[in-house]
Coordinates of C-alpha atoms and ligand atoms in Angstrom, one line a residue:
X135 CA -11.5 13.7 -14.5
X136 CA -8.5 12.0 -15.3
X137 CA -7.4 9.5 -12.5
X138 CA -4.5 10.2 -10.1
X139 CA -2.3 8.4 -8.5
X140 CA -0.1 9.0 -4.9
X141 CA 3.4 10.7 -5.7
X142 CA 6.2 12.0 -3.7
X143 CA 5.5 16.2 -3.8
X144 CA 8.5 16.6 -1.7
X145 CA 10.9 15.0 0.7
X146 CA 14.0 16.3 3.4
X147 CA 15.8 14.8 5.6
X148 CA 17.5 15.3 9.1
X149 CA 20.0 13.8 11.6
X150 CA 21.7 14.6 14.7
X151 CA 25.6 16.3 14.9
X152 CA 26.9 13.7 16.8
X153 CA 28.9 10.8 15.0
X154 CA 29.9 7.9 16.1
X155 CA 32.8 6.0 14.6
X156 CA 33.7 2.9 14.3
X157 CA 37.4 4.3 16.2
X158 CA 35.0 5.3 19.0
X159 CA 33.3 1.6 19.2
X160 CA 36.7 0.3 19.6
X161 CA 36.9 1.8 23.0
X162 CA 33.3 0.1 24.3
X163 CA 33.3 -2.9 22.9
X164 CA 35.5 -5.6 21.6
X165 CA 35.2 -4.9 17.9
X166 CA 37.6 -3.0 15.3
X167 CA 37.3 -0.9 12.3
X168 CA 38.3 -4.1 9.9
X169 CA 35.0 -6.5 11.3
X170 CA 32.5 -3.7 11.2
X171 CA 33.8 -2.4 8.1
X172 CA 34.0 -6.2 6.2
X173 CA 31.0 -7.1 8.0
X174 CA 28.3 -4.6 7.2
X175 CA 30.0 -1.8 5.1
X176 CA 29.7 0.7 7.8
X177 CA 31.9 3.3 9.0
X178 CA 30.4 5.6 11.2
X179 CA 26.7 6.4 12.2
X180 CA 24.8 9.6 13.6
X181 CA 24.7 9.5 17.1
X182 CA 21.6 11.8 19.3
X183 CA 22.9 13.6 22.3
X184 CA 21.4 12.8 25.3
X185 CA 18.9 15.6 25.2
X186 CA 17.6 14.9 21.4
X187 CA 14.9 12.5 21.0
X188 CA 12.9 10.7 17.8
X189 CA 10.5 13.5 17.0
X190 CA 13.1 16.7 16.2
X191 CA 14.1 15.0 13.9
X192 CA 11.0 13.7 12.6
X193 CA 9.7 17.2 12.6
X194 CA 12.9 19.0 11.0
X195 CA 12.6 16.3 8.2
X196 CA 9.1 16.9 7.5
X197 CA 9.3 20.9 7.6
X198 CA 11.8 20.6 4.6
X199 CA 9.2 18.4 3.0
X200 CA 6.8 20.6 3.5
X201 CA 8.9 23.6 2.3
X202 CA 9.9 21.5 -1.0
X203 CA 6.2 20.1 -1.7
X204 CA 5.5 24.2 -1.6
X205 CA 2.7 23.2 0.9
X206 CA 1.9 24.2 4.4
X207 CA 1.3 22.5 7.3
X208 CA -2.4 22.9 7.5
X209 CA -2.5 21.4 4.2
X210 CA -1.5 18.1 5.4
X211 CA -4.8 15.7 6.1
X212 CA -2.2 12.6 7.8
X213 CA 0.5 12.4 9.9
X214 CA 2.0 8.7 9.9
X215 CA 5.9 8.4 11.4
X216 CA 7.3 5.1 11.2
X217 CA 9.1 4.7 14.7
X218 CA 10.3 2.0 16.4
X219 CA 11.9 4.1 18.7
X220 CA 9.3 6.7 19.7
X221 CA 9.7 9.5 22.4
X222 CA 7.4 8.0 24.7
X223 CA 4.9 5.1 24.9
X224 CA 1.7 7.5 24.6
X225 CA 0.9 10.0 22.9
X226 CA 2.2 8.9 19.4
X227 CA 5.2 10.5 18.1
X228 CA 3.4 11.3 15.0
X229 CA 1.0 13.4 16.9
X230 CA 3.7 15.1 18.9
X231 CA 5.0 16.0 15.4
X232 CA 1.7 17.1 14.1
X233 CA 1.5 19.4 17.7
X234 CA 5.5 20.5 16.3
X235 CA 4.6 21.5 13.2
X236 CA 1.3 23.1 14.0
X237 CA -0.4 20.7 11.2
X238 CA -3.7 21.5 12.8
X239 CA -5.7 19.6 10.4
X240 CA -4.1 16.3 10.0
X241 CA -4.5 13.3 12.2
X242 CA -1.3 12.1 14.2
X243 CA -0.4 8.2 14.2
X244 CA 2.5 5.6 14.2
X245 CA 3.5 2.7 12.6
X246 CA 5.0 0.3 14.3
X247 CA 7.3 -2.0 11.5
X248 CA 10.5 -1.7 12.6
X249 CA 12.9 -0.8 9.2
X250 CA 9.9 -1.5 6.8
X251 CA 8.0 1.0 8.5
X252 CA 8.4 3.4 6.4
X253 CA 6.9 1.7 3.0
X254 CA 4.6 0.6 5.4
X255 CA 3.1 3.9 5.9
X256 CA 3.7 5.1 2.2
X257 CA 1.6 1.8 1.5
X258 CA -1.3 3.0 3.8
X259 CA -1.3 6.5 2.7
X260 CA -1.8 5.6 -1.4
X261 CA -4.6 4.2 -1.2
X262 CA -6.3 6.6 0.4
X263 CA -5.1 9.7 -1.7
X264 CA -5.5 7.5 -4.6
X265 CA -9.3 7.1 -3.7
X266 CA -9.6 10.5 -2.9
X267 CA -10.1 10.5 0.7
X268 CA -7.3 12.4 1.7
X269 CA -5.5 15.1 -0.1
X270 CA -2.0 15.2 1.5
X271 CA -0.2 12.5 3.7
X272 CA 3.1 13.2 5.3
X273 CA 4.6 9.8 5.8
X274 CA 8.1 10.0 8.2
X275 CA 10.5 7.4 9.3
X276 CA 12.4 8.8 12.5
X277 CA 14.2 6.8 15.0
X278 CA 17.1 7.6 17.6
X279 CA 17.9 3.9 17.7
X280 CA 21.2 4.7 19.5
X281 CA 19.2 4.8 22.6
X282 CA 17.7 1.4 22.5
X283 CA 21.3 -0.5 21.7
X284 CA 22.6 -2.0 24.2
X285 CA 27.0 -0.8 24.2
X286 CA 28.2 -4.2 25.5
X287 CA 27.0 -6.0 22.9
X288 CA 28.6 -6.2 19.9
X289 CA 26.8 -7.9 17.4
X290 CA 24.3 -4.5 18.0
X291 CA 25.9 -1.3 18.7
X292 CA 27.6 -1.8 15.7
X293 CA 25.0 -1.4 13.2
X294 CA 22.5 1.1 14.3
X295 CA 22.4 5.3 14.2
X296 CA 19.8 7.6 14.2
X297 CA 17.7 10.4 11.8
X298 CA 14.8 10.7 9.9
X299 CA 13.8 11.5 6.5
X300 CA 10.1 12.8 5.1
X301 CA 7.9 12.8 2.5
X302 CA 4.7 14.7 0.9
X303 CA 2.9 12.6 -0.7
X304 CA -0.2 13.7 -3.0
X305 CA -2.1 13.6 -6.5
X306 CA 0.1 13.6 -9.6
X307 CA -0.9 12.6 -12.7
X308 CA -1.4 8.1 -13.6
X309 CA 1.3 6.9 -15.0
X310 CA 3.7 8.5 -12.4
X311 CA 3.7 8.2 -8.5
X312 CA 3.4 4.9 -6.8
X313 CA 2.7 2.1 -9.5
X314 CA 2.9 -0.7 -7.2
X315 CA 3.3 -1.5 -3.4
X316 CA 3.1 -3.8 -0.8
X317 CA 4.0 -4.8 2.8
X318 CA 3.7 -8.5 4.5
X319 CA 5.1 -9.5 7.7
X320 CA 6.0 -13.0 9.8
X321 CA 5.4 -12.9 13.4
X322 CA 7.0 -16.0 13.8
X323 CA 10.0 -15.3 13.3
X324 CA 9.9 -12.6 15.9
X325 CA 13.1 -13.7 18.0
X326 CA 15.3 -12.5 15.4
X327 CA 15.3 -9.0 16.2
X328 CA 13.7 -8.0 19.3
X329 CA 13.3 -5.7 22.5
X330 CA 11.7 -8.2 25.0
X331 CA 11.4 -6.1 28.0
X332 CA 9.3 -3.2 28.6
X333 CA 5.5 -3.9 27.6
X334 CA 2.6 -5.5 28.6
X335 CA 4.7 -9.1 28.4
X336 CA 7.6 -8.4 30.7
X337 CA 6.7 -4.7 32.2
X338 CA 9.5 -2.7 33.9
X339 CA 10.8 -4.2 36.6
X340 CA 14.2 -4.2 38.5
X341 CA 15.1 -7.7 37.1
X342 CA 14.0 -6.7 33.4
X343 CA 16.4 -3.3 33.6
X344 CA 19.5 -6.1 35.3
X345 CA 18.8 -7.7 32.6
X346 CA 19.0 -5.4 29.7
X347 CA 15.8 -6.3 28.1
X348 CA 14.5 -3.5 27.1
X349 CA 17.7 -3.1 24.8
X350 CA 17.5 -4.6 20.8
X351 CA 18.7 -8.6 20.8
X352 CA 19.0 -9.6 17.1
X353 CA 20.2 -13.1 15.6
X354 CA 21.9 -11.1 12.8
X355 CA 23.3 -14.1 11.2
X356 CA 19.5 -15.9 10.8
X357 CA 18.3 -12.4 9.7
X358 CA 19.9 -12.5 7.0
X359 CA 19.3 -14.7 4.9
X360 CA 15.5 -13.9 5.5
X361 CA 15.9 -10.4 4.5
X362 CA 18.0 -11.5 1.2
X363 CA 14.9 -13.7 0.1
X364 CA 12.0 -11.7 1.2
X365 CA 13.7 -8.3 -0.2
X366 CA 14.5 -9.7 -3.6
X367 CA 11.1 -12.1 -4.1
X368 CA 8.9 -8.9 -3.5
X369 CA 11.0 -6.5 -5.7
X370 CA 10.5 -9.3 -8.2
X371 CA 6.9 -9.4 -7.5
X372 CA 6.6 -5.5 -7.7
X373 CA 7.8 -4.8 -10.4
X374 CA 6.0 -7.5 -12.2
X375 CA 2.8 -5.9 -10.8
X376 CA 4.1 -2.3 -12.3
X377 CA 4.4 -4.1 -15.8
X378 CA 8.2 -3.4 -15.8
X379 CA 11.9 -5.4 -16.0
X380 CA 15.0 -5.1 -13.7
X381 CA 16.2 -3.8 -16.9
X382 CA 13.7 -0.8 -16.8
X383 CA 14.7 0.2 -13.3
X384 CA 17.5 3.6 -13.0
X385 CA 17.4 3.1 -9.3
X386 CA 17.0 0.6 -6.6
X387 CA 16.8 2.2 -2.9
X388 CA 16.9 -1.1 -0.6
X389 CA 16.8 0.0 3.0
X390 CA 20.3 0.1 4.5
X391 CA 20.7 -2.8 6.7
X392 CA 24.1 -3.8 5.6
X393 CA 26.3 -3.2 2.3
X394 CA 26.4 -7.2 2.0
X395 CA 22.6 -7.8 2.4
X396 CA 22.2 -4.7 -0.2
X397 CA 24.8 -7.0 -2.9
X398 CA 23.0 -10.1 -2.5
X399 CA 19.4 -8.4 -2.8
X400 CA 21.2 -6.9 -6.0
X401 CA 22.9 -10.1 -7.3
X402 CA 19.5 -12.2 -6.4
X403 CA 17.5 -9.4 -8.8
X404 CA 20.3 -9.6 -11.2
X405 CA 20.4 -5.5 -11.1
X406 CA 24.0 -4.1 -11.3
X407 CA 26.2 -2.3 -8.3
X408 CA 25.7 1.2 -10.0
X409 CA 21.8 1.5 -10.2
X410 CA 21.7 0.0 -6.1
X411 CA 22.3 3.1 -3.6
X412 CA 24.3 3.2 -0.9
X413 CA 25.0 5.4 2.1
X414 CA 25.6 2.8 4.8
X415 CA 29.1 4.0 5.2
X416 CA 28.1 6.9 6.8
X417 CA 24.6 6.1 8.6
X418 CA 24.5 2.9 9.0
X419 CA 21.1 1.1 9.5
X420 CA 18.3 3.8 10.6
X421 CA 15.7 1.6 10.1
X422 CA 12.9 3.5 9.0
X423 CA 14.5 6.6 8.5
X424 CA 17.3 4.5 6.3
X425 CA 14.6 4.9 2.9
X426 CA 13.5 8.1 3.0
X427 CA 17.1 9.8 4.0
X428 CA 18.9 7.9 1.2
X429 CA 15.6 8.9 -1.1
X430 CA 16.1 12.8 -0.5
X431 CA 19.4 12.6 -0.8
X432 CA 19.5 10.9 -4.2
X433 CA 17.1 13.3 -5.2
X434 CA 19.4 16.6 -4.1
X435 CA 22.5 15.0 -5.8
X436 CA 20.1 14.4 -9.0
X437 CA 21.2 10.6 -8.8
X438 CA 17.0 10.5 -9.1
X439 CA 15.5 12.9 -11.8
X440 CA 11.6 13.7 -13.6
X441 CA 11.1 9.9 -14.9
X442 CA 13.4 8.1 -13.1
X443 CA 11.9 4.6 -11.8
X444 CA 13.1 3.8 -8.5
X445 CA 12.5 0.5 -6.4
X446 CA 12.4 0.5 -2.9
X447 CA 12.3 -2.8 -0.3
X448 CA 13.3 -2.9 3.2
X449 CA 13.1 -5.5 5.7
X450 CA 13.0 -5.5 9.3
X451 CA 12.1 -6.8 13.0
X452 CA 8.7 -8.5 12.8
X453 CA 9.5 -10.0 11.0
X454 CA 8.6 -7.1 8.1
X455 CA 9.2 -6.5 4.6
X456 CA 7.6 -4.6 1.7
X457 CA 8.6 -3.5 -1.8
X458 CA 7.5 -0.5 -3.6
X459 CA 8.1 0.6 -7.1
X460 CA 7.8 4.8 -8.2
X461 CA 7.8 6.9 -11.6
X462 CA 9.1 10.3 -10.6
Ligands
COA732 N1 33.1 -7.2 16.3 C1 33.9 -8.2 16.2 N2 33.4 -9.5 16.2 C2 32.1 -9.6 16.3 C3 31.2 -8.5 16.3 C4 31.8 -7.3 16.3 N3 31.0 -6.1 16.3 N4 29.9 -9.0 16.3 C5 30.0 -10.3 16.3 N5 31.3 -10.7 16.2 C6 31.8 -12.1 16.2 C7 30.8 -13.1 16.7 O1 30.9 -13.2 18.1 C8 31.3 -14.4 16.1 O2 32.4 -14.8 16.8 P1 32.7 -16.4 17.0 O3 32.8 -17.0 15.6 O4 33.9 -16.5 17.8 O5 31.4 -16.9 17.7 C9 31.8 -13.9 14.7 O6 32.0 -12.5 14.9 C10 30.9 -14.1 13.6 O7 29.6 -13.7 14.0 P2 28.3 -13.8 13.0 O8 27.1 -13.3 13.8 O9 28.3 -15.2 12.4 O10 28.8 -12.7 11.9 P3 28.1 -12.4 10.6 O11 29.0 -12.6 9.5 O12 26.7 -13.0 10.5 O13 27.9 -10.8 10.7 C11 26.2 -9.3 11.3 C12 27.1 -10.3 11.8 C13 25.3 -8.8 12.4 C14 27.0 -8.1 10.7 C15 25.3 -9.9 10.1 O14 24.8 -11.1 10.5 C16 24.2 -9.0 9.7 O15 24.4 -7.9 9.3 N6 23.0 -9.5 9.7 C17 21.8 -8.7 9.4 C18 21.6 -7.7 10.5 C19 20.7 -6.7 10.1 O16 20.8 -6.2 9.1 N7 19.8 -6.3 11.0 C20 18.8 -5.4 10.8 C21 17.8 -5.9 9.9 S1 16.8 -4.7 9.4

């Protein structure tokens, strides 16, 4: 029997109504549509209402999937949701979204990798469909991040909004799929982008909610020029792996952290503006949903077609990064 390798069977995405402009940051912080817009490319983001939380939308992203892949719920052996903003501590959101979509036979499970979570989980699940162990994987990257930023800080609230995006991942035939992929991370630069308060470290307490530590802190400025480096060298490395050029590539999808990380990731790879996708105008950075919404939608607006070979990276809190590189 011919040997397979892990391809996307099917991918949707979700997010909630609510928008949030960068007008309506004006009026909370001291910031204005010029900075935000200069700064990171963004100009509004997807905002949940107080009642919406990480796993609706993980779940509404994962039934298109399903519905696309032409695949059922049962059929699906793992659940892994990249979320670093899950509904509760315990149980995982990935099990609250198997419980959701009634995927009786899969087991439920996050990942925990901030904005790389996502290739982190497509990573974990290849090799075990590749080797045959499972069958089906649904890898997810939800997060309503809106409710972990902190709106009197203004290097934050800026940047983040919330949604989720899916994928099916199964057999398809070598050659196509997942050609190459990996994830690395570096604790030590943990300060850059953090939530101190909350865990085992500095529990709950009165003085760790006076002192808004449970909110994100990032050094955005030091961040960036690690994610630049570590994006670009493991694209490079990647692709390399997959036998191909920059030349060879009809699409890169870097996760959206901001439009000027995304132009120096592209200018560092020597890949031009029109094969890099954007859609950090409109979403801004959804960490681990930020992937696998601006993966469906290139695929619905045909920007991504049978044969196209797309590279991802991302990079994120940890500090994280990965690079992945696909045959449709
Ligand atoms: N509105 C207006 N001014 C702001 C602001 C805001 N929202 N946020 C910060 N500033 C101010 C700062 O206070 C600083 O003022 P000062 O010079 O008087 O001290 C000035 O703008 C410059 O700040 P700096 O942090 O150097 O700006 P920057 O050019 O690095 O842009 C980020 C800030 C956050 C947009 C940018 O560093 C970034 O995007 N980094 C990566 C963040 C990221 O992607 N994180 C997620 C990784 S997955």
């Amino acid at each position: 029997m011919a040997e397979k390798n892990a391809g996307i069977l099917g991918m949707g995405h979700s997010y909630p109504e609510g928008i949030l402009t960068n007008a309506d940051l004006e009026k909370i912080v001291e910031t204005s549509d010029e900075w935000i817009t200069t700064r990171t490319g963004i100009k509004q983001r997807h905002k949940a209402a107080e009642n919406e939380y990480t796993s609706q939308f993980g779940t509404a992203a994962a039934k298109q999937a399903l519905e696309r892949a032409g695949l059922k719920p049962e059929d699906i052996d793992i659940i892994v949701c990249a979320t670093t903003t899950p509904d509760q501590i315990m149980p995982s959101t990935g099990a609250l979204i198997q419980a959701q979509l009634g995927a009786t036979n899969a087991a439920g499970m996050d990942v925990f990798a901030a904005c790389s979570g996502f290739l982190y989980g497509l990573t974990m699940v290849e090799s075990m469909i590749r080797t045959e162990q499972i069958k089906y994987a649904l890898v997810i990257g939800a997060e309503v991040l809106t409710k972990y930023v902190d709106y009197t800080d203004r290097t934050t609230c800026v940047i983040f909004g919330d949604g989720a995006g899916a994928a099916v991942i199964g057999p398809v035939n070598s050659g196509k799929g997942i050609l190459a992929t990996k994830i690395r991370s570096d604790g030590r630069y943990e300060e850059q982008l953090y939530a101190p308060g909350g865990g085992t470290k500095l529990g709950t307490t009165h003085e760790t909610i006076d002192n808004r530590m449970h909110f994100f802190k990032m050094k955005g400025n030091e961040l960036f020029k690690v994610a630049v480096r570590s994006m670009a060298d493991i694209s490079a490395e990647m692709l390399e792996k997959a036998g191909f050029s920059v030349d060879d590539v009809d699409l890169v999808i870097p996760h959206q952290a901001n439009q000027r990380i995304t132009d120096a990731v592209a200018s560092r790879l020597g890949i031009p503006e029109e094969k890099v996708y954007s859609n950090i105008a409109y979403h801004g950075n959804t960490s681990s949903a930020s992937i696998p919404i601006a993966l469906d939608e290139c695929i619905e607006s045909g920007k991504i077609t049978e044969g196209s070979l797309v590279l991802l990276t991302a990079f994120g809190g940890g500090v994280t990064w990965g690079g992945t590189v696909i045959r449709f």
